[in-house]
Structure formats: structure tokens, C-alpha cells
Amino acid sequence: QVQLVESGGGLVHPGGSLRLSCAASGFALEYFDIGWFRQAPGQGREGITCIGSTNTFYADSVKGRFTVSRDVTKNTVYLQMNSLKPEDTAVYYCARLRGGYAMNLYWDRPEAYHYWGQGTQVTVSS
């Protein structure tokens, strides 16, 4: 059974840091591209980064502040978030890119993903 479980969210002050985890089970993530998305209240789901075996992509809104990585021995993807801003407040999700979808073309499109986690809340506030 394929499953993705996010953790690590919480409340942080502006300028602070958090590290999110996305634990995969039921498949070996080293063979799949994993994306991170976020959704703020009243807004659509925004693709922020994706990691594969050879490539990573970042949205302009997080480039230089967020870093995605993976540990295939733990079957887990991480999202290190630094210099957090109030506008980063959202529910953060990880998901697996569907087979046959080119990462460079579809990495930030929610419809190209299946097997979503339940999400973890990140709140940036003073």
C-alpha cells in the first residue's frame, strides 16, 4: 500500500526555520519523483519543489530559502525551510509524480501527482 506521511510542521517566528519530512512506504522513493506543495486558506495548491534521482526544481517563491533532499535508506524526503516569512504559512503536502510524466514539464502541476500525504500545517507568525 503506497503511503506518504508528512511531519515537522508547527509555529515559527518570521526568519525562523523548520524541517519537514515526508516518509514513504509501499514503494522505493529512489525510483520516483517526489514533489512538495503548499496550500494557503482560500488559495490553490502551489508546487514549490520536486526532487528526482538527478534533478530538483524550485519555485521562485522559495528558491534560495528552501532545500529539498532525500535519504533513500530511510525512504524519506526532507524539506529544509529557512528564512521563513508569514506568506509561507500554509498546509504543506508531499506527493508522488505519476509515471510517464516528465519531471521538467509537470513538476509543479498538482494534477500530475497521485498518492498525496495528509499535509502538515506551517504557521509563520510573530
PDB file of C-alpha atoms in Angstrom:
ATOM      1  CA  GLN A   1       0.000   0.000   0.000  1.00  0.00           C
ATOM      2  CA  VAL A   2       1.511   3.287  -1.116  1.00  0.00           C
ATOM      3  CA  GLN A   3       1.553   5.908   1.597  1.00  0.00           C
ATOM      4  CA  LEU A   4       3.176   9.284   2.211  1.00  0.00           C
ATOM      5  CA  VAL A   5       3.200  10.856   5.656  1.00  0.00           C
ATOM      6  CA  GLU A   6       4.346  14.414   6.318  1.00  0.00           C
ATOM      7  CA  SER A   7       5.604  15.662   9.659  1.00  0.00           C
ATOM      8  CA  GLY A   8       7.565  18.521  11.157  1.00  0.00           C
ATOM      9  CA  GLY A   9       5.159  21.406  10.784  1.00  0.00           C
ATOM     10  CA  GLY A  10       4.465  23.921  13.505  1.00  0.00           C
ATOM     11  CA  LEU A  11       4.512  27.551  14.563  1.00  0.00           C
ATOM     12  CA  VAL A  12       7.662  29.550  13.891  1.00  0.00           C
ATOM     13  CA  HIS A  13       8.604  33.229  14.031  1.00  0.00           C
ATOM     14  CA  PRO A  14       9.485  35.126  10.847  1.00  0.00           C
ATOM     15  CA  GLY A  15      13.080  34.437   9.922  1.00  0.00           C
ATOM     16  CA  GLY A  16      12.998  31.052  11.608  1.00  0.00           C
ATOM     17  CA  SER A  17      13.495  27.560  10.199  1.00  0.00           C
ATOM     18  CA  LEU A  18      11.650  24.273  10.032  1.00  0.00           C
ATOM     19  CA  ARG A  19      12.412  20.904   8.511  1.00  0.00           C
ATOM     20  CA  LEU A  20       9.561  18.880   7.110  1.00  0.00           C
ATOM     21  CA  SER A  21       9.747  15.156   6.486  1.00  0.00           C
ATOM     22  CA  CYS A  22       7.851  13.023   4.002  1.00  0.00           C
ATOM     23  CA  ALA A  23       8.085   9.345   4.901  1.00  0.00           C
ATOM     24  CA  ALA A  24       7.220   6.968   2.077  1.00  0.00           C
ATOM     25  CA  SER A  25       6.028   3.396   2.390  1.00  0.00           C
ATOM     26  CA  GLY A  26       4.852   0.795  -0.091  1.00  0.00           C
ATOM     27  CA  PHE A  27       7.379   1.853  -2.701  1.00  0.00           C
ATOM     28  CA  ALA A  28      11.039   2.820  -3.031  1.00  0.00           C
ATOM     29  CA  LEU A  29      11.193   6.586  -3.471  1.00  0.00           C
ATOM     30  CA  GLU A  30      14.576   6.419  -5.202  1.00  0.00           C
ATOM     31  CA  TYR A  31      12.685   5.362  -8.329  1.00  0.00           C
ATOM     32  CA  PHE A  32      10.131   8.158  -8.208  1.00  0.00           C
ATOM     33  CA  ASP A  33       9.980  11.935  -8.288  1.00  0.00           C
ATOM     34  CA  ILE A  34       8.537  13.469  -5.141  1.00  0.00           C
ATOM     35  CA  GLY A  35       7.065  16.948  -5.042  1.00  0.00           C
ATOM     36  CA  TRP A  36       6.200  19.330  -2.239  1.00  0.00           C
ATOM     37  CA  PHE A  37       3.151  21.540  -2.493  1.00  0.00           C
ATOM     38  CA  ARG A  38       1.505  24.004  -0.199  1.00  0.00           C
ATOM     39  CA  GLN A  39      -1.963  25.418   0.106  1.00  0.00           C
ATOM     40  CA  ALA A  40      -2.889  28.558   1.981  1.00  0.00           C
ATOM     41  CA  PRO A  41      -6.503  29.249   3.010  1.00  0.00           C
ATOM     42  CA  GLY A  42      -8.605  30.256   0.030  1.00  0.00           C
ATOM     43  CA  GLN A  43      -5.827  29.571  -2.451  1.00  0.00           C
ATOM     44  CA  GLY A  44      -4.925  26.823  -4.871  1.00  0.00           C
ATOM     45  CA  ARG A  45      -2.233  24.241  -4.326  1.00  0.00           C
ATOM     46  CA  GLU A  46       1.205  25.669  -5.188  1.00  0.00           C
ATOM     47  CA  GLY A  47       4.073  23.467  -6.308  1.00  0.00           C
ATOM     48  CA  ILE A  48       7.227  24.567  -4.507  1.00  0.00           C
ATOM     49  CA  THR A  49       9.809  21.888  -5.213  1.00  0.00           C
ATOM     50  CA  CYS A  50      10.380  18.448  -6.658  1.00  0.00           C
ATOM     51  CA  ILE A  51      13.247  16.015  -6.294  1.00  0.00           C
ATOM     52  CA  GLY A  52      14.194  13.105  -8.503  1.00  0.00           C
ATOM     53  CA  SER A  53      17.228  10.922  -8.985  1.00  0.00           C
ATOM     54  CA  THR A  54      19.102  13.571 -10.981  1.00  0.00           C
ATOM     55  CA  ASN A  55      17.102  16.810 -10.869  1.00  0.00           C
ATOM     56  CA  THR A  56      15.500  19.199  -8.461  1.00  0.00           C
ATOM     57  CA  PHE A  57      13.227  22.132  -9.203  1.00  0.00           C
ATOM     58  CA  TYR A  58      12.157  25.062  -7.062  1.00  0.00           C
ATOM     59  CA  ALA A  59       9.506  27.703  -7.354  1.00  0.00           C
ATOM     60  CA  ASP A  60      10.824  31.250  -7.453  1.00  0.00           C
ATOM     61  CA  SER A  61       8.956  31.992  -4.234  1.00  0.00           C
ATOM     62  CA  VAL A  62      11.175  29.601  -2.257  1.00  0.00           C
ATOM     63  CA  LYS A  63      14.396  29.485  -4.245  1.00  0.00           C
ATOM     64  CA  GLY A  64      17.404  30.229  -2.075  1.00  0.00           C
ATOM     65  CA  ARG A  65      15.443  29.675   1.147  1.00  0.00           C
ATOM     66  CA  PHE A  66      14.158  26.107   0.874  1.00  0.00           C
ATOM     67  CA  THR A  67      16.208  22.992   0.171  1.00  0.00           C
ATOM     68  CA  VAL A  68      14.802  19.594  -0.725  1.00  0.00           C
ATOM     69  CA  SER A  69      16.755  16.396  -0.106  1.00  0.00           C
ATOM     70  CA  ARG A  70      16.143  12.706   0.248  1.00  0.00           C
ATOM     71  CA  ASP A  71      17.540   9.769   2.169  1.00  0.00           C
ATOM     72  CA  VAL A  72      16.843   6.598   0.220  1.00  0.00           C
ATOM     73  CA  THR A  73      17.989   4.422   3.129  1.00  0.00           C
ATOM     74  CA  LYS A  74      15.183   5.920   5.224  1.00  0.00           C
ATOM     75  CA  ASN A  75      12.800   6.224   2.259  1.00  0.00           C
ATOM     76  CA  THR A  76      12.206   9.821   3.297  1.00  0.00           C
ATOM     77  CA  VAL A  77      12.245  13.211   1.580  1.00  0.00           C
ATOM     78  CA  TYR A  78      13.042  16.352   3.561  1.00  0.00           C
ATOM     79  CA  LEU A  79      12.221  19.997   3.051  1.00  0.00           C
ATOM     80  CA  GLN A  80      14.506  22.382   4.911  1.00  0.00           C
ATOM     81  CA  MET A  81      12.851  25.778   5.149  1.00  0.00           C
ATOM     82  CA  ASN A  82      14.924  28.763   6.205  1.00  0.00           C
ATOM     83  CA  SER A  83      14.218  32.493   6.425  1.00  0.00           C
ATOM     84  CA  LEU A  84      10.533  31.787   6.760  1.00  0.00           C
ATOM     85  CA  LYS A  85       8.045  34.545   6.018  1.00  0.00           C
ATOM     86  CA  PRO A  86       4.402  34.991   7.039  1.00  0.00           C
ATOM     87  CA  GLU A  87       3.417  34.298   3.426  1.00  0.00           C
ATOM     88  CA  ASP A  88       4.884  30.795   3.776  1.00  0.00           C
ATOM     89  CA  THR A  89       2.001  29.945   6.097  1.00  0.00           C
ATOM     90  CA  ALA A  90       0.110  27.023   4.556  1.00  0.00           C
ATOM     91  CA  VAL A  91      -0.569  23.322   4.752  1.00  0.00           C
ATOM     92  CA  TYR A  92       2.377  21.524   3.176  1.00  0.00           C
ATOM     93  CA  TYR A  93       1.926  18.293   1.236  1.00  0.00           C
ATOM     94  CA  CYS A  94       4.206  15.801  -0.448  1.00  0.00           C
ATOM     95  CA  ALA A  95       3.101  13.665  -3.363  1.00  0.00           C
ATOM     96  CA  ARG A  96       4.434  11.227  -5.924  1.00  0.00           C
ATOM     97  CA  LEU A  97       4.668  12.211  -9.575  1.00  0.00           C
ATOM     98  CA  ARG A  98       2.701   9.886 -11.830  1.00  0.00           C
ATOM     99  CA  GLY A  99       4.655   7.526 -14.018  1.00  0.00           C
ATOM    100  CA  GLY A 100       5.177   8.799 -17.557  1.00  0.00           C
ATOM    101  CA  TYR A 101       5.053  12.461 -16.581  1.00  0.00           C
ATOM    102  CA  ALA A 102       8.306  14.267 -17.350  1.00  0.00           C
ATOM    103  CA  MET A 103       9.523  15.969 -14.219  1.00  0.00           C
ATOM    104  CA  ASN A 104      10.824  19.038 -16.045  1.00  0.00           C
ATOM    105  CA  LEU A 105       7.377  19.651 -17.585  1.00  0.00           C
ATOM    106  CA  TYR A 106       4.995  18.665 -14.809  1.00  0.00           C
ATOM    107  CA  TRP A 107       6.820  19.076 -11.520  1.00  0.00           C
ATOM    108  CA  ASP A 108       4.637  21.941 -10.282  1.00  0.00           C
ATOM    109  CA  ARG A 109       1.251  20.684 -11.533  1.00  0.00           C
ATOM    110  CA  PRO A 110      -0.890  19.064  -8.843  1.00  0.00           C
ATOM    111  CA  GLU A 111      -2.852  17.078 -11.428  1.00  0.00           C
ATOM    112  CA  ALA A 112       0.332  15.244 -12.426  1.00  0.00           C
ATOM    113  CA  TYR A 113       0.637  13.732  -8.964  1.00  0.00           C
ATOM    114  CA  HIS A 114      -1.071  10.953  -7.092  1.00  0.00           C
ATOM    115  CA  TYR A 115      -0.595   9.463  -3.655  1.00  0.00           C
ATOM    116  CA  TRP A 116      -0.739  12.572  -1.515  1.00  0.00           C
ATOM    117  CA  GLY A 117       0.084  12.809   2.138  1.00  0.00           C
ATOM    118  CA  GLN A 118      -2.349  14.237   4.671  1.00  0.00           C
ATOM    119  CA  GLY A 119      -0.443  17.507   4.991  1.00  0.00           C
ATOM    120  CA  THR A 120       1.288  19.315   7.831  1.00  0.00           C
ATOM    121  CA  GLN A 121       0.494  22.857   8.941  1.00  0.00           C
ATOM    122  CA  VAL A 122       3.207  25.502   8.897  1.00  0.00           C
ATOM    123  CA  THR A 123       2.401  28.831  10.514  1.00  0.00           C
ATOM    124  CA  VAL A 124       4.840  31.734  10.389  1.00  0.00           C
ATOM    125  CA  SER A 125       3.813  34.461  12.787  1.00  0.00           C
ATOM    126  CA  SER A 126       5.236  36.750  15.403  1.00  0.00           C
TER     127      SER A 126
END
